[in-house]
Amino acid sequence: MKRKTLATLAFIVFVLSFFLTPLGDLAKSWLMRSFASTPDIIPEENQERLSGYDWQLRDADGDSFNFERSKGKVAFVDFWATWHTPSAAELHDIQKLYNDFSEKVDFYIVTNEERFPVEEFMEKTDYSFPITFRSMDEPSPLEIPDPSGAYLIDKTGSIVVKSNEIKDWYNEEVTQLLDSLVLK
């Protein structure tokens, strides 16, 4: 074979590895995080307020609880799915936020998947934030994106950040925003 043919075949194998192997998932996730932008902060005069906090959810053990427990607190709500590469890619930065703010902010990393794929994903990735399971028939005070999106809610119930795209959640602007919301 000629060198040019070998180089072309090697390039094809390399490109196919992005679509057919776990290496591809890791590379796609890294690329998505690399090009993610900082979430847009909604100006105060344009912020919507939650209509209420009555929202039944389940924890990783299957026990029900109500979102009402976050009333008067800062809450970060992220909707994700294990099979959705962009939403799974965001979890890397969300874990860092959780490490720094778990004592001051309520984190809801919400999925509508069954427990098994989520537990398998969490074990494989070593993330430690709590997973929240959504009941499909329960109404939510938030517009539920399909399949991913995130909200940052202040102590008064105002939506400060709303995003349906992959974002860089761990940067100076976001951490300063969280610090200011916690102190308010």
Short mmCIF file of C-alpha atoms in Angstrom, two decimals:
data_model
loop_
_atom_site.label_atom_id
_atom_site.label_comp_id
_atom_site.label_asym_id
_atom_site.label_seq_id
_atom_site.Cartn_x
_atom_site.Cartn_y
_atom_site.Cartn_z
CA MET A 1 0.00 0.00 0.00
CA LYS A 2 1.08 3.51 -0.62
CA ARG A 3 1.76 5.88 2.25
CA LYS A 4 -1.08 8.13 1.16
CA THR A 5 -3.55 5.24 1.28
CA LEU A 6 -2.32 4.20 4.73
CA ALA A 7 -2.63 7.76 6.01
CA THR A 8 -6.17 7.99 4.60
CA LEU A 9 -7.16 4.68 6.24
CA ALA A 10 -5.66 5.76 9.56
CA PHE A 11 -7.60 9.03 9.39
CA ILE A 12 -10.85 7.16 8.63
CA VAL A 13 -10.29 4.81 11.59
CA PHE A 14 -9.57 7.81 13.81
CA VAL A 15 -12.78 9.56 12.74
CA LEU A 16 -14.84 6.39 13.14
CA SER A 17 -13.50 5.98 16.68
CA PHE A 18 -15.40 9.16 17.59
CA PHE A 19 -18.66 7.52 16.59
CA LEU A 20 -18.18 3.88 17.52
CA THR A 21 -16.13 3.74 20.73
CA PRO A 22 -16.21 5.09 24.28
CA LEU A 23 -13.15 7.15 23.34
CA GLY A 24 -15.43 9.06 21.02
CA ASP A 25 -17.84 9.88 23.84
CA LEU A 26 -15.00 11.18 25.99
CA ALA A 27 -13.60 13.25 23.14
CA LYS A 28 -17.03 14.68 22.24
CA SER A 29 -17.67 15.53 25.88
CA TRP A 30 -14.30 17.25 26.19
CA LEU A 31 -14.86 19.22 22.98
CA MET A 32 -18.33 20.32 24.10
CA ARG A 33 -16.97 21.53 27.45
CA SER A 34 -14.10 23.31 25.69
CA PHE A 35 -16.47 25.35 23.54
CA ALA A 36 -19.18 25.94 26.16
CA SER A 37 -19.90 29.53 27.06
CA THR A 38 -20.76 31.10 30.41
CA PRO A 39 -24.51 31.01 31.12
CA ASP A 40 -26.35 34.28 30.58
CA ILE A 41 -27.57 35.98 33.74
CA ILE A 42 -31.10 37.27 33.30
CA PRO A 43 -31.38 40.99 34.15
CA GLU A 44 -33.38 41.48 37.34
CA GLU A 45 -36.25 43.28 35.57
CA ASN A 46 -36.69 40.29 33.20
CA GLN A 47 -36.50 37.51 35.80
CA GLU A 48 -39.54 35.29 36.13
CA ARG A 49 -40.60 34.08 39.56
CA LEU A 50 -41.58 30.50 40.31
CA SER A 51 -45.32 30.04 40.61
CA GLY A 52 -44.72 27.77 43.59
CA TYR A 53 -42.44 25.12 45.00
CA ASP A 54 -44.87 22.19 45.14
CA TRP A 55 -43.04 19.54 43.12
CA GLN A 56 -42.74 15.90 44.16
CA LEU A 57 -39.37 14.31 43.40
CA ARG A 58 -37.52 11.14 44.41
CA ASP A 59 -33.99 10.75 45.75
CA ALA A 60 -31.53 8.03 44.73
CA ASP A 61 -33.08 5.63 47.28
CA GLY A 62 -36.53 6.09 45.74
CA ASP A 63 -37.85 8.12 48.68
CA SER A 64 -40.20 10.99 47.80
CA PHE A 65 -39.56 14.56 48.87
CA ASN A 66 -40.89 17.96 47.91
CA PHE A 67 -39.00 20.80 46.22
CA GLU A 68 -40.71 22.99 48.85
CA ARG A 69 -37.69 22.34 51.08
CA SER A 70 -35.72 24.79 48.90
CA LYS A 71 -38.12 27.67 49.42
CA GLY A 72 -36.09 30.64 50.69
CA LYS A 73 -32.81 29.07 49.52
CA VAL A 74 -30.65 29.32 46.42
CA ALA A 75 -31.28 26.32 44.18
CA PHE A 76 -29.47 24.95 41.15
CA VAL A 77 -31.64 22.63 39.02
CA ASP A 78 -30.15 20.72 36.11
CA PHE A 79 -32.11 18.37 33.85
CA TRP A 80 -30.01 15.70 32.18
CA ALA A 81 -29.95 12.20 30.73
CA THR A 82 -27.17 9.62 30.62
CA TRP A 83 -27.66 9.05 26.89
CA HIS A 84 -27.54 12.77 26.02
CA THR A 85 -23.87 13.65 25.54
CA PRO A 86 -24.24 17.45 25.93
CA SER A 87 -26.11 17.20 29.23
CA ALA A 88 -23.72 14.54 30.54
CA ALA A 89 -20.75 16.72 29.49
CA GLU A 90 -22.01 19.58 31.70
CA LEU A 91 -21.92 17.39 34.79
CA HIS A 92 -18.13 17.72 35.02
CA ASP A 93 -18.44 21.45 35.83
CA ILE A 94 -21.56 20.92 37.93
CA GLN A 95 -19.59 18.51 40.13
CA LYS A 96 -17.02 21.27 40.75
CA LEU A 97 -19.82 23.72 41.64
CA TYR A 98 -21.31 21.12 43.96
CA ASN A 99 -17.93 20.61 45.66
CA ASP A 100 -17.67 24.34 46.38
CA PHE A 101 -21.31 25.25 47.10
CA SER A 102 -23.09 22.14 48.41
CA GLU A 103 -23.30 23.63 51.91
CA LYS A 104 -24.87 26.89 50.65
CA VAL A 105 -26.93 25.93 47.57
CA ASP A 106 -29.51 23.18 47.05
CA PHE A 107 -28.53 21.07 44.04
CA TYR A 108 -31.09 19.11 42.02
CA ILE A 109 -29.54 17.05 39.24
CA VAL A 110 -32.80 15.78 37.77
CA THR A 111 -33.41 12.88 35.39
CA ASN A 112 -36.48 11.00 34.25
CA GLU A 113 -34.54 7.82 33.55
CA GLU A 114 -34.75 4.55 35.42
CA ARG A 115 -32.34 3.99 38.30
CA PHE A 116 -30.08 1.34 36.71
CA PRO A 117 -28.54 3.39 33.86
CA VAL A 118 -28.14 6.38 36.19
CA GLU A 119 -26.46 4.33 38.93
CA GLU A 120 -24.16 2.75 36.34
CA PHE A 121 -23.28 6.19 34.93
CA MET A 122 -22.60 7.64 38.39
CA GLU A 123 -20.40 4.70 39.35
CA LYS A 124 -18.42 5.01 36.12
CA THR A 125 -17.89 8.78 36.47
CA ASP A 126 -17.34 9.03 40.25
CA TYR A 127 -19.64 12.05 40.59
CA SER A 128 -20.81 12.64 44.15
CA PHE A 129 -23.67 15.13 43.75
CA PRO A 130 -27.10 13.76 44.65
CA ILE A 131 -29.26 12.54 41.79
CA THR A 132 -32.93 13.47 41.78
CA PHE A 133 -35.50 11.43 39.89
CA ARG A 134 -38.50 13.13 38.36
CA SER A 135 -41.93 11.54 38.41
CA MET A 136 -43.40 11.85 34.94
CA ASP A 137 -46.94 12.58 36.14
CA GLU A 138 -45.94 15.28 38.65
CA PRO A 139 -46.38 18.92 37.62
CA SER A 140 -43.28 21.09 37.91
CA PRO A 141 -42.95 24.80 38.71
CA LEU A 142 -40.23 24.90 36.03
CA GLU A 143 -40.51 24.44 32.30
CA ILE A 144 -38.95 21.03 31.75
CA PRO A 145 -36.52 21.06 28.81
CA ASP A 146 -36.15 18.16 26.45
CA PRO A 147 -33.80 16.58 27.38
CA SER A 148 -31.45 19.02 29.08
CA GLY A 149 -31.36 22.45 30.63
CA ALA A 150 -30.55 24.22 33.85
CA TYR A 151 -31.94 26.87 36.19
CA LEU A 152 -30.42 28.95 38.93
CA ILE A 153 -33.07 30.20 41.36
CA ASP A 154 -32.49 32.83 44.04
CA LYS A 155 -33.91 32.88 47.58
CA THR A 156 -37.04 34.77 46.47
CA GLY A 157 -37.88 32.22 43.78
CA SER A 158 -36.67 34.34 40.87
CA ILE A 159 -35.05 32.52 37.96
CA VAL A 160 -31.64 34.16 37.62
CA VAL A 161 -30.27 31.81 34.94
CA LYS A 162 -32.18 29.64 32.48
CA SER A 163 -30.28 27.65 29.87
CA ASN A 164 -31.18 24.94 27.37
CA GLU A 165 -27.65 24.63 25.96
CA ILE A 166 -24.40 23.22 27.26
CA LYS A 167 -22.73 25.85 29.44
CA ASP A 168 -19.51 26.36 31.35
CA TRP A 169 -20.90 26.23 34.90
CA TYR A 170 -17.59 26.47 36.72
CA ASN A 171 -16.02 29.84 36.09
CA GLU A 172 -15.43 33.09 37.98
CA GLU A 173 -18.65 34.73 36.81
CA VAL A 174 -20.84 31.85 37.99
CA THR A 175 -19.06 31.42 41.32
CA GLN A 176 -19.29 35.17 42.03
CA LEU A 177 -22.99 35.08 41.13
CA LEU A 178 -23.59 32.18 43.52
CA ASP A 179 -21.64 33.91 46.28
CA SER A 180 -23.76 37.06 45.83
CA LEU A 181 -27.04 35.10 45.78
CA VAL A 182 -26.12 33.21 48.94
CA LEU A 183 -25.28 36.46 50.77
CA LYS A 184 -28.47 38.26 49.67
#
